Amino acid sequence: MKVLVHHDDAERWQKALASRLPEAEILTSAAPTDKRRQADYLAVWKPPESLLREPEALKGIINLGAGVDALLNNPGLPADVPIVKLRDAGMAEPIGDYVRYGLLHFQRDFDRYRRQQRRREWREHAMTDKDDWPVGVLGLGAIGARVATMIAADGFPTHGWSRSPKHIDGVTCHHGDNGLATLLGRVKSLVLLLPDTPATRHIINDETLSRLPEGASLINPGRGSLINEAALLDALGDGETEGRLRGAILDAFPEEPLPEASPLWSHPRIRVTPHMAGPTPLGEALDQVASALRTLEAGESLDTVDPTAGY
Ligand code: GLV
């Protein structure tokens, strides 16, 4: 089989995949056009439209990331070609750590102490125990479920939400519209790990933000499209006095890199990080890619992306 890799780090993926799949020919987008046309499979992260159109008899696409939004929104995406995405693949653990950092930031008042430091103000706040700090995780896919389990094990009462009912040990699971309203009313920190789909776009808006208790905080290592930015800024207030929302830690944005003119960069209650929460370590991802390619090539069935659902 011939596999064409497109990735910022394509040569590393090419080498690693070639040693994992000695039976395959692994190409990069640097290969000549006639070679690229013969590719049986694409293993890609954010490929250009032209690359998706090139292969003449494509048998499958492997998305070298967890979110398939960029691929599904690409006008060059051929219809009826199975898509396989990475599931967790070592990303959930660093994302869980990112979320832990965010939770401690608010639960241990680091945000308040930082503002106080600027004023040279020495004042200790009474500590709120973790067991009095309920956390909501929206999205219980491979990553969301793992992150919810991690923070529940840390001692935060953890609520999870998904479209359809789920069961996760140690996590109070909610589903559907009513479940979302219930969860929002109960949590001090809200974590977004939903995929970017038409159904999740701007799920964080004036209405959902107004359901959060006064002084709640938001952590988004998921997708930028989940948040209506105007509603977020409104809920955060002017930055000096605490608004309805106490603060937000954001790793994903509708446009990346976050444009220089964005008001999010300088907002005193927002922490911006450059989509770094969940890097994809090669090891586990390679195992998944190699196994998916072998399964597709053998004509066996495997878990593929549902383009209508968007994940
Ligand atoms: C990164 O954002 C991914 O979807 O893997």
PDB file of C-alpha atoms and ligand atoms in Angstrom:
ATOM      1  CA  MET A   1       0.000   0.000   0.000  1.00  0.00           C
ATOM      2  CA  LYS A   2       1.049   3.577  -0.647  1.00  0.00           C
ATOM      3  CA  VAL A   3       0.489   6.095   2.139  1.00  0.00           C
ATOM      4  CA  LEU A   4       0.873   9.833   1.636  1.00  0.00           C
ATOM      5  CA  VAL A   5       1.675  11.807   4.795  1.00  0.00           C
ATOM      6  CA  HIS A   6       0.920  15.495   5.248  1.00  0.00           C
ATOM      7  CA  HIS A   7       1.936  17.059   8.570  1.00  0.00           C
ATOM      8  CA  ASP A   8       4.083  19.968   9.829  1.00  0.00           C
ATOM      9  CA  ASP A   9       6.543  17.284  10.851  1.00  0.00           C
ATOM     10  CA  ALA A  10       5.964  15.044   7.806  1.00  0.00           C
ATOM     11  CA  GLU A  11       9.475  13.608   7.561  1.00  0.00           C
ATOM     12  CA  ARG A  12       9.415  12.398  11.142  1.00  0.00           C
ATOM     13  CA  TRP A  13       6.041  10.744  10.568  1.00  0.00           C
ATOM     14  CA  GLN A  14       7.283   9.285   7.292  1.00  0.00           C
ATOM     15  CA  LYS A  15      10.335   7.674   8.930  1.00  0.00           C
ATOM     16  CA  ALA A  16       8.400   6.420  11.925  1.00  0.00           C
ATOM     17  CA  LEU A  17       5.552   4.989   9.816  1.00  0.00           C
ATOM     18  CA  ALA A  18       7.991   3.350   7.398  1.00  0.00           C
ATOM     19  CA  SER A  19       9.613   1.441  10.263  1.00  0.00           C
ATOM     20  CA  ARG A  20       6.195   0.478  11.706  1.00  0.00           C
ATOM     21  CA  LEU A  21       4.794  -0.612   8.298  1.00  0.00           C
ATOM     22  CA  PRO A  22       7.662  -2.141   6.326  1.00  0.00           C
ATOM     23  CA  GLU A  23       5.175  -3.504   3.776  1.00  0.00           C
ATOM     24  CA  ALA A  24       4.046   0.025   2.840  1.00  0.00           C
ATOM     25  CA  GLU A  25       5.534   2.798   0.725  1.00  0.00           C
ATOM     26  CA  ILE A  26       5.319   6.011   2.735  1.00  0.00           C
ATOM     27  CA  LEU A  27       5.398   9.268   0.752  1.00  0.00           C
ATOM     28  CA  THR A  28       5.213  12.905   1.770  1.00  0.00           C
ATOM     29  CA  SER A  29       3.639  15.785  -0.151  1.00  0.00           C
ATOM     30  CA  ALA A  30       7.167  16.425  -1.504  1.00  0.00           C
ATOM     31  CA  ALA A  31       6.787  13.317  -3.735  1.00  0.00           C
ATOM     32  CA  PRO A  32       6.208  13.904  -7.493  1.00  0.00           C
ATOM     33  CA  THR A  33       2.597  14.401  -8.610  1.00  0.00           C
ATOM     34  CA  ASP A  34       2.260  11.033 -10.385  1.00  0.00           C
ATOM     35  CA  LYS A  35       3.351   9.253  -7.189  1.00  0.00           C
ATOM     36  CA  ARG A  36       0.915  11.288  -5.088  1.00  0.00           C
ATOM     37  CA  ARG A  37      -1.922  10.370  -7.457  1.00  0.00           C
ATOM     38  CA  GLN A  38      -1.298   6.699  -6.736  1.00  0.00           C
ATOM     39  CA  ALA A  39      -1.652   7.024  -2.976  1.00  0.00           C
ATOM     40  CA  ASP A  40      -4.029   4.438  -1.489  1.00  0.00           C
ATOM     41  CA  TYR A  41      -4.247   6.204   1.874  1.00  0.00           C
ATOM     42  CA  LEU A  42      -3.702   9.678   3.239  1.00  0.00           C
ATOM     43  CA  ALA A  43      -2.356  10.205   6.766  1.00  0.00           C
ATOM     44  CA  VAL A  44      -2.879  13.914   7.257  1.00  0.00           C
ATOM     45  CA  TRP A  45      -3.227  16.867   9.605  1.00  0.00           C
ATOM     46  CA  LYS A  46      -4.860  19.971   8.076  1.00  0.00           C
ATOM     47  CA  PRO A  47      -4.027  19.073   4.457  1.00  0.00           C
ATOM     48  CA  PRO A  48      -4.426  21.599   1.634  1.00  0.00           C
ATOM     49  CA  GLU A  49      -7.519  21.145  -0.510  1.00  0.00           C
ATOM     50  CA  SER A  50      -5.441  20.213  -3.593  1.00  0.00           C
ATOM     51  CA  LEU A  51      -3.753  17.313  -1.798  1.00  0.00           C
ATOM     52  CA  LEU A  52      -7.101  15.756  -0.881  1.00  0.00           C
ATOM     53  CA  ARG A  53      -8.168  15.882  -4.526  1.00  0.00           C
ATOM     54  CA  GLU A  54      -5.049  14.235  -5.971  1.00  0.00           C
ATOM     55  CA  PRO A  55      -5.250  10.501  -5.238  1.00  0.00           C
ATOM     56  CA  GLU A  56      -7.127   8.670  -7.985  1.00  0.00           C
ATOM     57  CA  ALA A  57      -8.309   5.638  -6.005  1.00  0.00           C
ATOM     58  CA  LEU A  58      -8.221   6.612  -2.362  1.00  0.00           C
ATOM     59  CA  LYS A  59      -9.160   3.858   0.102  1.00  0.00           C
ATOM     60  CA  GLY A  60      -9.023   5.736   3.397  1.00  0.00           C
ATOM     61  CA  ILE A  61      -7.922   8.833   5.277  1.00  0.00           C
ATOM     62  CA  ILE A  62      -6.251   8.816   8.672  1.00  0.00           C
ATOM     63  CA  ASN A  63      -6.640  12.104  10.564  1.00  0.00           C
ATOM     64  CA  LEU A  64      -3.423  12.674  12.519  1.00  0.00           C
ATOM     65  CA  GLY A  65      -5.288  14.384  15.362  1.00  0.00           C
ATOM     66  CA  ALA A  66      -8.380  13.910  17.488  1.00  0.00           C
ATOM     67  CA  GLY A  67     -10.553  16.685  16.033  1.00  0.00           C
ATOM     68  CA  VAL A  68     -11.801  16.122  12.482  1.00  0.00           C
ATOM     69  CA  ASP A  69     -13.365  19.588  12.029  1.00  0.00           C
ATOM     70  CA  ALA A  70     -10.573  20.930   9.785  1.00  0.00           C
ATOM     71  CA  LEU A  71     -10.774  17.831   7.571  1.00  0.00           C
ATOM     72  CA  LEU A  72     -14.582  17.707   7.360  1.00  0.00           C
ATOM     73  CA  ASN A  73     -14.710  21.422   6.516  1.00  0.00           C
ATOM     74  CA  ASN A  74     -12.154  21.017   3.721  1.00  0.00           C
ATOM     75  CA  PRO A  75     -13.933  21.416   0.341  1.00  0.00           C
ATOM     76  CA  GLY A  76     -11.463  18.948  -1.227  1.00  0.00           C
ATOM     77  CA  LEU A  77     -12.596  16.065   1.004  1.00  0.00           C
ATOM     78  CA  PRO A  78     -13.750  13.181  -1.223  1.00  0.00           C
ATOM     79  CA  ALA A  79     -17.147  11.671  -0.390  1.00  0.00           C
ATOM     80  CA  ASP A  80     -17.502   8.075   0.767  1.00  0.00           C
ATOM     81  CA  VAL A  81     -13.891   7.532   1.767  1.00  0.00           C
ATOM     82  CA  PRO A  82     -13.623   6.132   5.302  1.00  0.00           C
ATOM     83  CA  ILE A  83     -11.972   8.463   7.800  1.00  0.00           C
ATOM     84  CA  VAL A  84     -10.236   7.222  10.917  1.00  0.00           C
ATOM     85  CA  LYS A  85      -9.169   9.641  13.637  1.00  0.00           C
ATOM     86  CA  LEU A  86      -6.810   9.333  16.569  1.00  0.00           C
ATOM     87  CA  ARG A  87      -8.542   8.388  19.802  1.00  0.00           C
ATOM     88  CA  ASP A  88      -6.777   9.801  22.849  1.00  0.00           C
ATOM     89  CA  ALA A  89      -3.434   8.497  21.497  1.00  0.00           C
ATOM     90  CA  GLY A  90      -1.525   9.944  24.434  1.00  0.00           C
ATOM     91  CA  MET A  91      -3.236  13.355  24.189  1.00  0.00           C
ATOM     92  CA  ALA A  92      -5.652  12.931  27.121  1.00  0.00           C
ATOM     93  CA  GLU A  93      -2.945  12.829  29.783  1.00  0.00           C
ATOM     94  CA  PRO A  94      -1.341  16.205  28.897  1.00  0.00           C
ATOM     95  CA  ILE A  95      -4.805  17.699  28.354  1.00  0.00           C
ATOM     96  CA  GLY A  96      -5.767  16.391  31.801  1.00  0.00           C
ATOM     97  CA  ASP A  97      -2.706  18.134  33.251  1.00  0.00           C
ATOM     98  CA  TYR A  98      -3.673  21.357  31.477  1.00  0.00           C
ATOM     99  CA  VAL A  99      -7.120  21.114  33.050  1.00  0.00           C
ATOM    100  CA  ARG A 100      -5.618  20.347  36.472  1.00  0.00           C
ATOM    101  CA  TYR A 101      -3.479  23.458  36.189  1.00  0.00           C
ATOM    102  CA  GLY A 102      -6.568  25.484  35.310  1.00  0.00           C
ATOM    103  CA  LEU A 103      -8.629  24.075  38.155  1.00  0.00           C
ATOM    104  CA  LEU A 104      -5.904  24.781  40.716  1.00  0.00           C
ATOM    105  CA  HIS A 105      -5.483  28.263  39.246  1.00  0.00           C
ATOM    106  CA  PHE A 106      -9.024  29.113  40.293  1.00  0.00           C
ATOM    107  CA  GLN A 107      -9.583  26.794  43.272  1.00  0.00           C
ATOM    108  CA  ARG A 108      -6.360  27.980  44.999  1.00  0.00           C
ATOM    109  CA  ASP A 109      -7.006  31.622  43.988  1.00  0.00           C
ATOM    110  CA  PHE A 110      -3.864  32.058  41.887  1.00  0.00           C
ATOM    111  CA  ASP A 111      -5.849  34.460  39.695  1.00  0.00           C
ATOM    112  CA  ARG A 112      -6.676  36.650  42.692  1.00  0.00           C
ATOM    113  CA  TYR A 113      -3.143  36.488  44.079  1.00  0.00           C
ATOM    114  CA  ARG A 114      -1.731  37.571  40.738  1.00  0.00           C
ATOM    115  CA  ARG A 115      -3.923  40.660  40.727  1.00  0.00           C
ATOM    116  CA  GLN A 116      -3.027  41.340  44.349  1.00  0.00           C
ATOM    117  CA  GLN A 117       0.678  41.035  43.569  1.00  0.00           C
ATOM    118  CA  ARG A 118       0.383  43.838  41.035  1.00  0.00           C
ATOM    119  CA  ARG A 119      -0.997  46.005  43.852  1.00  0.00           C
ATOM    120  CA  ARG A 120       1.622  44.687  46.357  1.00  0.00           C
ATOM    121  CA  GLU A 121      -1.282  43.522  48.467  1.00  0.00           C
ATOM    122  CA  TRP A 122      -0.625  40.774  51.059  1.00  0.00           C
ATOM    123  CA  ARG A 123      -3.972  39.150  51.767  1.00  0.00           C
ATOM    124  CA  GLU A 124      -4.789  35.486  52.176  1.00  0.00           C
ATOM    125  CA  HIS A 125      -8.141  34.088  51.029  1.00  0.00           C
ATOM    126  CA  ALA A 126      -9.883  31.292  52.903  1.00  0.00           C
ATOM    127  CA  MET A 127      -9.229  28.124  50.907  1.00  0.00           C
ATOM    128  CA  THR A 128     -12.124  26.282  49.287  1.00  0.00           C
ATOM    129  CA  ASP A 129     -11.632  22.513  49.513  1.00  0.00           C
ATOM    130  CA  LYS A 130     -11.526  20.491  46.318  1.00  0.00           C
ATOM    131  CA  ASP A 131     -14.569  18.555  47.444  1.00  0.00           C
ATOM    132  CA  ASP A 132     -16.434  21.847  47.459  1.00  0.00           C
ATOM    133  CA  TRP A 133     -15.299  22.632  43.909  1.00  0.00           C
ATOM    134  CA  PRO A 134     -17.568  20.774  41.472  1.00  0.00           C
ATOM    135  CA  VAL A 135     -16.263  20.624  37.917  1.00  0.00           C
ATOM    136  CA  GLY A 136     -18.213  20.041  34.702  1.00  0.00           C
ATOM    137  CA  VAL A 137     -16.669  18.444  31.637  1.00  0.00           C
ATOM    138  CA  LEU A 138     -18.607  18.956  28.397  1.00  0.00           C
ATOM    139  CA  GLY A 139     -17.770  16.178  25.950  1.00  0.00           C
ATOM    140  CA  LEU A 140     -17.163  12.586  27.017  1.00  0.00           C
ATOM    141  CA  GLY A 141     -15.352  11.192  24.001  1.00  0.00           C
ATOM    142  CA  ALA A 142     -12.043   9.360  24.414  1.00  0.00           C
ATOM    143  CA  ILE A 143     -10.311  12.495  25.719  1.00  0.00           C
ATOM    144  CA  GLY A 144     -13.181  14.017  27.741  1.00  0.00           C
ATOM    145  CA  ALA A 145     -13.927  10.740  29.524  1.00  0.00           C
ATOM    146  CA  ARG A 146     -10.277  10.251  30.468  1.00  0.00           C
ATOM    147  CA  VAL A 147      -9.873  13.839  31.662  1.00  0.00           C
ATOM    148  CA  ALA A 148     -13.081  13.585  33.740  1.00  0.00           C
ATOM    149  CA  THR A 149     -11.741  10.410  35.347  1.00  0.00           C
ATOM    150  CA  MET A 150      -8.396  12.085  36.110  1.00  0.00           C
ATOM    151  CA  ILE A 151      -9.890  15.105  37.825  1.00  0.00           C
ATOM    152  CA  ALA A 152     -12.427  13.003  39.716  1.00  0.00           C
ATOM    153  CA  ALA A 153      -9.486  10.954  41.033  1.00  0.00           C
ATOM    154  CA  ASP A 154      -7.850  14.225  42.124  1.00  0.00           C
ATOM    155  CA  GLY A 155     -10.828  14.811  44.425  1.00  0.00           C
ATOM    156  CA  PHE A 156     -12.971  17.299  42.486  1.00  0.00           C
ATOM    157  CA  PRO A 157     -16.651  16.273  42.379  1.00  0.00           C
ATOM    158  CA  THR A 158     -16.902  15.750  38.629  1.00  0.00           C
ATOM    159  CA  HIS A 159     -19.898  16.056  36.335  1.00  0.00           C
ATOM    160  CA  GLY A 160     -19.750  15.056  32.690  1.00  0.00           C
ATOM    161  CA  TRP A 161     -22.066  15.862  29.815  1.00  0.00           C
ATOM    162  CA  SER A 162     -22.626  14.236  26.442  1.00  0.00           C
ATOM    163  CA  ARG A 163     -25.448  14.125  23.897  1.00  0.00           C
ATOM    164  CA  SER A 164     -26.339  10.529  24.662  1.00  0.00           C
ATOM    165  CA  PRO A 165     -26.239   8.793  28.078  1.00  0.00           C
ATOM    166  CA  LYS A 166     -22.858   7.530  29.262  1.00  0.00           C
ATOM    167  CA  HIS A 167     -21.569   5.830  32.374  1.00  0.00           C
ATOM    168  CA  ILE A 168     -18.134   6.655  33.775  1.00  0.00           C
ATOM    169  CA  ASP A 169     -17.072   5.395  37.200  1.00  0.00           C
ATOM    170  CA  GLY A 170     -16.657   8.250  39.661  1.00  0.00           C
ATOM    171  CA  VAL A 171     -18.240  10.842  37.346  1.00  0.00           C
ATOM    172  CA  THR A 172     -21.861  12.073  37.544  1.00  0.00           C
ATOM    173  CA  CYS A 173     -22.953  11.832  33.915  1.00  0.00           C
ATOM    174  CA  HIS A 174     -25.663  14.056  32.399  1.00  0.00           C
ATOM    175  CA  HIS A 175     -26.977  14.124  28.860  1.00  0.00           C
ATOM    176  CA  GLY A 176     -29.263  16.048  26.545  1.00  0.00           C
ATOM    177  CA  ASP A 177     -30.516  19.630  26.925  1.00  0.00           C
ATOM    178  CA  ASN A 178     -31.919  19.146  30.421  1.00  0.00           C
ATOM    179  CA  GLY A 179     -28.746  17.449  31.560  1.00  0.00           C
ATOM    180  CA  LEU A 180     -26.699  20.393  30.302  1.00  0.00           C
ATOM    181  CA  ALA A 181     -28.830  22.878  32.255  1.00  0.00           C
ATOM    182  CA  THR A 182     -28.495  20.763  35.406  1.00  0.00           C
ATOM    183  CA  LEU A 183     -24.723  20.480  35.085  1.00  0.00           C
ATOM    184  CA  LEU A 184     -24.240  24.191  34.397  1.00  0.00           C
ATOM    185  CA  GLY A 185     -26.160  25.122  37.530  1.00  0.00           C
ATOM    186  CA  ARG A 186     -23.862  23.028  39.704  1.00  0.00           C
ATOM    187  CA  VAL A 187     -20.261  23.618  38.683  1.00  0.00           C
ATOM    188  CA  LYS A 188     -17.576  26.073  39.743  1.00  0.00           C
ATOM    189  CA  SER A 189     -15.348  25.314  36.764  1.00  0.00           C
ATOM    190  CA  LEU A 190     -16.472  24.288  33.313  1.00  0.00           C
ATOM    191  CA  VAL A 191     -14.140  22.371  30.974  1.00  0.00           C
ATOM    192  CA  LEU A 192     -14.828  22.192  27.226  1.00  0.00           C
ATOM    193  CA  LEU A 193     -13.789  19.028  25.392  1.00  0.00           C
ATOM    194  CA  LEU A 194     -16.482  18.801  22.745  1.00  0.00           C
ATOM    195  CA  PRO A 195     -15.788  18.362  19.042  1.00  0.00           C
ATOM    196  CA  ASP A 196     -16.469  21.264  16.677  1.00  0.00           C
ATOM    197  CA  THR A 197     -19.759  20.379  14.981  1.00  0.00           C
ATOM    198  CA  PRO A 198     -22.821  22.388  13.887  1.00  0.00           C
ATOM    199  CA  ALA A 199     -24.512  21.180  17.101  1.00  0.00           C
ATOM    200  CA  THR A 200     -21.749  22.387  19.440  1.00  0.00           C
ATOM    201  CA  ARG A 201     -20.959  25.729  17.783  1.00  0.00           C
ATOM    202  CA  HIS A 202     -21.381  28.537  20.365  1.00  0.00           C
ATOM    203  CA  ILE A 203     -22.723  26.118  22.953  1.00  0.00           C
ATOM    204  CA  ILE A 204     -21.181  28.609  25.392  1.00  0.00           C
ATOM    205  CA  ASN A 205     -23.380  31.660  24.869  1.00  0.00           C
ATOM    206  CA  ASP A 206     -25.336  34.227  26.908  1.00  0.00           C
ATOM    207  CA  GLU A 207     -27.929  31.657  27.883  1.00  0.00           C
ATOM    208  CA  THR A 208     -25.602  28.846  28.969  1.00  0.00           C
ATOM    209  CA  LEU A 209     -23.207  31.265  30.718  1.00  0.00           C
ATOM    210  CA  SER A 210     -26.107  32.736  32.683  1.00  0.00           C
ATOM    211  CA  ARG A 211     -26.826  29.277  34.109  1.00  0.00           C
ATOM    212  CA  LEU A 212     -23.400  28.995  35.718  1.00  0.00           C
ATOM    213  CA  PRO A 213     -23.180  30.011  39.375  1.00  0.00           C
ATOM    214  CA  GLU A 214     -21.788  33.495  40.035  1.00  0.00           C
ATOM    215  CA  GLY A 215     -17.967  33.414  39.990  1.00  0.00           C
ATOM    216  CA  ALA A 216     -17.609  30.237  37.885  1.00  0.00           C
ATOM    217  CA  SER A 217     -14.590  29.780  35.620  1.00  0.00           C
ATOM    218  CA  LEU A 218     -14.045  28.364  32.140  1.00  0.00           C
ATOM    219  CA  ILE A 219     -11.246  26.167  30.784  1.00  0.00           C
ATOM    220  CA  ASN A 220     -11.199  25.444  27.048  1.00  0.00           C
ATOM    221  CA  PRO A 221      -8.612  23.015  25.698  1.00  0.00           C
ATOM    222  CA  GLY A 222     -11.217  21.892  23.087  1.00  0.00           C
ATOM    223  CA  ARG A 223     -12.222  24.051  20.153  1.00  0.00           C
ATOM    224  CA  GLY A 224     -12.591  27.815  19.764  1.00  0.00           C
ATOM    225  CA  SER A 225     -15.913  27.549  17.945  1.00  0.00           C
ATOM    226  CA  LEU A 226     -17.586  26.268  21.136  1.00  0.00           C
ATOM    227  CA  ILE A 227     -17.581  29.773  22.627  1.00  0.00           C
ATOM    228  CA  ASN A 228     -19.480  32.867  21.557  1.00  0.00           C
ATOM    229  CA  GLU A 229     -16.715  35.373  22.186  1.00  0.00           C
ATOM    230  CA  ALA A 230     -19.000  38.387  22.735  1.00  0.00           C
ATOM    231  CA  ALA A 231     -20.956  36.465  25.383  1.00  0.00           C
ATOM    232  CA  LEU A 232     -17.714  35.392  27.061  1.00  0.00           C
ATOM    233  CA  LEU A 233     -16.364  38.957  27.209  1.00  0.00           C
ATOM    234  CA  ASP A 234     -19.683  40.181  28.523  1.00  0.00           C
ATOM    235  CA  ALA A 235     -19.740  37.568  31.305  1.00  0.00           C
ATOM    236  CA  LEU A 236     -16.139  38.366  32.299  1.00  0.00           C
ATOM    237  CA  GLY A 237     -16.883  42.043  32.874  1.00  0.00           C
ATOM    238  CA  ASP A 238     -14.247  44.759  32.703  1.00  0.00           C
ATOM    239  CA  GLY A 239     -11.485  42.748  34.322  1.00  0.00           C
ATOM    240  CA  GLU A 240     -11.124  44.711  37.525  1.00  0.00           C
ATOM    241  CA  THR A 241     -14.340  43.851  39.331  1.00  0.00           C
ATOM    242  CA  GLU A 242     -15.219  40.139  39.163  1.00  0.00           C
ATOM    243  CA  GLY A 243     -17.910  39.571  36.561  1.00  0.00           C
ATOM    244  CA  ARG A 244     -20.410  36.717  36.511  1.00  0.00           C
ATOM    245  CA  LEU A 245     -17.542  34.656  35.180  1.00  0.00           C
ATOM    246  CA  ARG A 246     -14.373  34.823  37.257  1.00  0.00           C
ATOM    247  CA  GLY A 247     -11.887  33.981  34.535  1.00  0.00           C
ATOM    248  CA  ALA A 248     -11.140  31.855  31.483  1.00  0.00           C
ATOM    249  CA  ILE A 249      -8.160  29.782  30.385  1.00  0.00           C
ATOM    250  CA  LEU A 250      -8.266  29.312  26.626  1.00  0.00           C
ATOM    251  CA  ASP A 251      -6.119  27.094  24.400  1.00  0.00           C
ATOM    252  CA  ALA A 252      -8.245  26.939  21.227  1.00  0.00           C
ATOM    253  CA  PHE A 253      -9.648  29.734  19.077  1.00  0.00           C
ATOM    254  CA  PRO A 254     -11.865  29.997  15.986  1.00  0.00           C
ATOM    255  CA  GLU A 255      -8.921  31.481  14.122  1.00  0.00           C
ATOM    256  CA  GLU A 256      -5.416  30.230  14.896  1.00  0.00           C
ATOM    257  CA  PRO A 257      -2.962  31.745  15.457  1.00  0.00           C
ATOM    258  CA  LEU A 258      -5.142  34.056  17.539  1.00  0.00           C
ATOM    259  CA  PRO A 259      -5.071  37.365  15.606  1.00  0.00           C
ATOM    260  CA  GLU A 260      -2.891  40.059  17.134  1.00  0.00           C
ATOM    261  CA  ALA A 261      -5.864  42.432  17.362  1.00  0.00           C
ATOM    262  CA  SER A 262      -7.964  39.994  19.421  1.00  0.00           C
ATOM    263  CA  PRO A 263      -9.192  41.504  22.714  1.00  0.00           C
ATOM    264  CA  LEU A 264      -8.609  38.091  24.335  1.00  0.00           C
ATOM    265  CA  TRP A 265      -4.821  38.597  24.386  1.00  0.00           C
ATOM    266  CA  SER A 266      -4.901  41.479  26.839  1.00  0.00           C
ATOM    267  CA  HIS A 267      -8.008  40.752  28.906  1.00  0.00           C
ATOM    268  CA  PRO A 268      -6.907  40.632  32.565  1.00  0.00           C
ATOM    269  CA  ARG A 269      -9.154  37.647  33.316  1.00  0.00           C
ATOM    270  CA  ILE A 270      -8.176  35.534  30.333  1.00  0.00           C
ATOM    271  CA  ARG A 271      -5.145  33.304  30.015  1.00  0.00           C
ATOM    272  CA  VAL A 272      -4.250  32.485  26.415  1.00  0.00           C
ATOM    273  CA  THR A 273      -2.118  29.489  25.406  1.00  0.00           C
ATOM    274  CA  PRO A 274      -1.259  28.610  21.776  1.00  0.00           C
ATOM    275  CA  HIS A 275      -3.169  25.317  21.248  1.00  0.00           C
ATOM    276  CA  MET A 276      -0.564  23.430  23.257  1.00  0.00           C
ATOM    277  CA  ALA A 277      -2.734  21.492  25.715  1.00  0.00           C
ATOM    278  CA  GLY A 278      -2.598  18.156  23.913  1.00  0.00           C
ATOM    279  CA  PRO A 279       0.422  17.578  21.708  1.00  0.00           C
ATOM    280  CA  THR A 280       0.333  14.232  19.886  1.00  0.00           C
ATOM    281  CA  PRO A 281       3.185  12.026  21.079  1.00  0.00           C
ATOM    282  CA  LEU A 282       4.292   9.889  18.152  1.00  0.00           C
ATOM    283  CA  GLY A 283       4.377   6.507  19.954  1.00  0.00           C
ATOM    284  CA  GLU A 284       0.762   5.702  20.684  1.00  0.00           C
ATOM    285  CA  ALA A 285      -0.458   7.621  17.636  1.00  0.00           C
ATOM    286  CA  LEU A 286       1.798   5.541  15.388  1.00  0.00           C
ATOM    287  CA  ASP A 287       0.364   2.325  16.800  1.00  0.00           C
ATOM    288  CA  GLN A 288      -3.158   3.566  16.012  1.00  0.00           C
ATOM    289  CA  VAL A 289      -2.237   4.755  12.513  1.00  0.00           C
ATOM    290  CA  ALA A 290      -0.414   1.537  11.615  1.00  0.00           C
ATOM    291  CA  SER A 291      -3.207  -0.613  12.974  1.00  0.00           C
ATOM    292  CA  ALA A 292      -5.911   1.416  11.165  1.00  0.00           C
ATOM    293  CA  LEU A 293      -4.034   1.177   7.858  1.00  0.00           C
ATOM    294  CA  ARG A 294      -3.609  -2.601   8.197  1.00  0.00           C
ATOM    295  CA  THR A 295      -7.274  -3.022   9.126  1.00  0.00           C
ATOM    296  CA  LEU A 296      -8.466  -0.913   6.181  1.00  0.00           C
ATOM    297  CA  GLU A 297      -6.122  -2.735   3.821  1.00  0.00           C
ATOM    298  CA  ALA A 298      -7.443  -6.096   5.045  1.00  0.00           C
ATOM    299  CA  GLY A 299     -10.973  -4.872   4.322  1.00  0.00           C
ATOM    300  CA  GLU A 300     -11.977  -5.388   7.943  1.00  0.00           C
ATOM    301  CA  SER A 301     -14.346  -3.045   9.710  1.00  0.00           C
ATOM    302  CA  LEU A 302     -13.197  -0.445  12.188  1.00  0.00           C
ATOM    303  CA  ASP A 303     -14.529   2.587  13.996  1.00  0.00           C
ATOM    304  CA  THR A 304     -14.718   5.412  11.443  1.00  0.00           C
ATOM    305  CA  VAL A 305     -15.761   9.058  11.639  1.00  0.00           C
ATOM    306  CA  ASP A 306     -19.420   9.885  11.015  1.00  0.00           C
ATOM    307  CA  PRO A 307     -19.189  12.999   8.784  1.00  0.00           C
ATOM    308  CA  THR A 308     -22.828  13.967   9.523  1.00  0.00           C
ATOM    309  CA  ALA A 309     -22.318  13.929  13.282  1.00  0.00           C
ATOM    310  CA  GLY A 310     -18.937  15.622  12.826  1.00  0.00           C
ATOM    311  CA  TYR A 311     -16.848  13.261  14.981  1.00  0.00           C
TER     312      TYR A 311
HETATM  313  C1  GLV B   1      -5.779  18.802  18.141  1.00  0.00           C
HETATM  314  O1  GLV B   1      -6.362  19.824  18.327  1.00  0.00           O
HETATM  315  C2  GLV B   1      -6.403  17.583  17.723  1.00  0.00           C
HETATM  316  O2  GLV B   1      -7.594  17.610  17.386  1.00  0.00           O
HETATM  317  O3  GLV B   1      -5.733  16.547  17.712  1.00  0.00           O
END
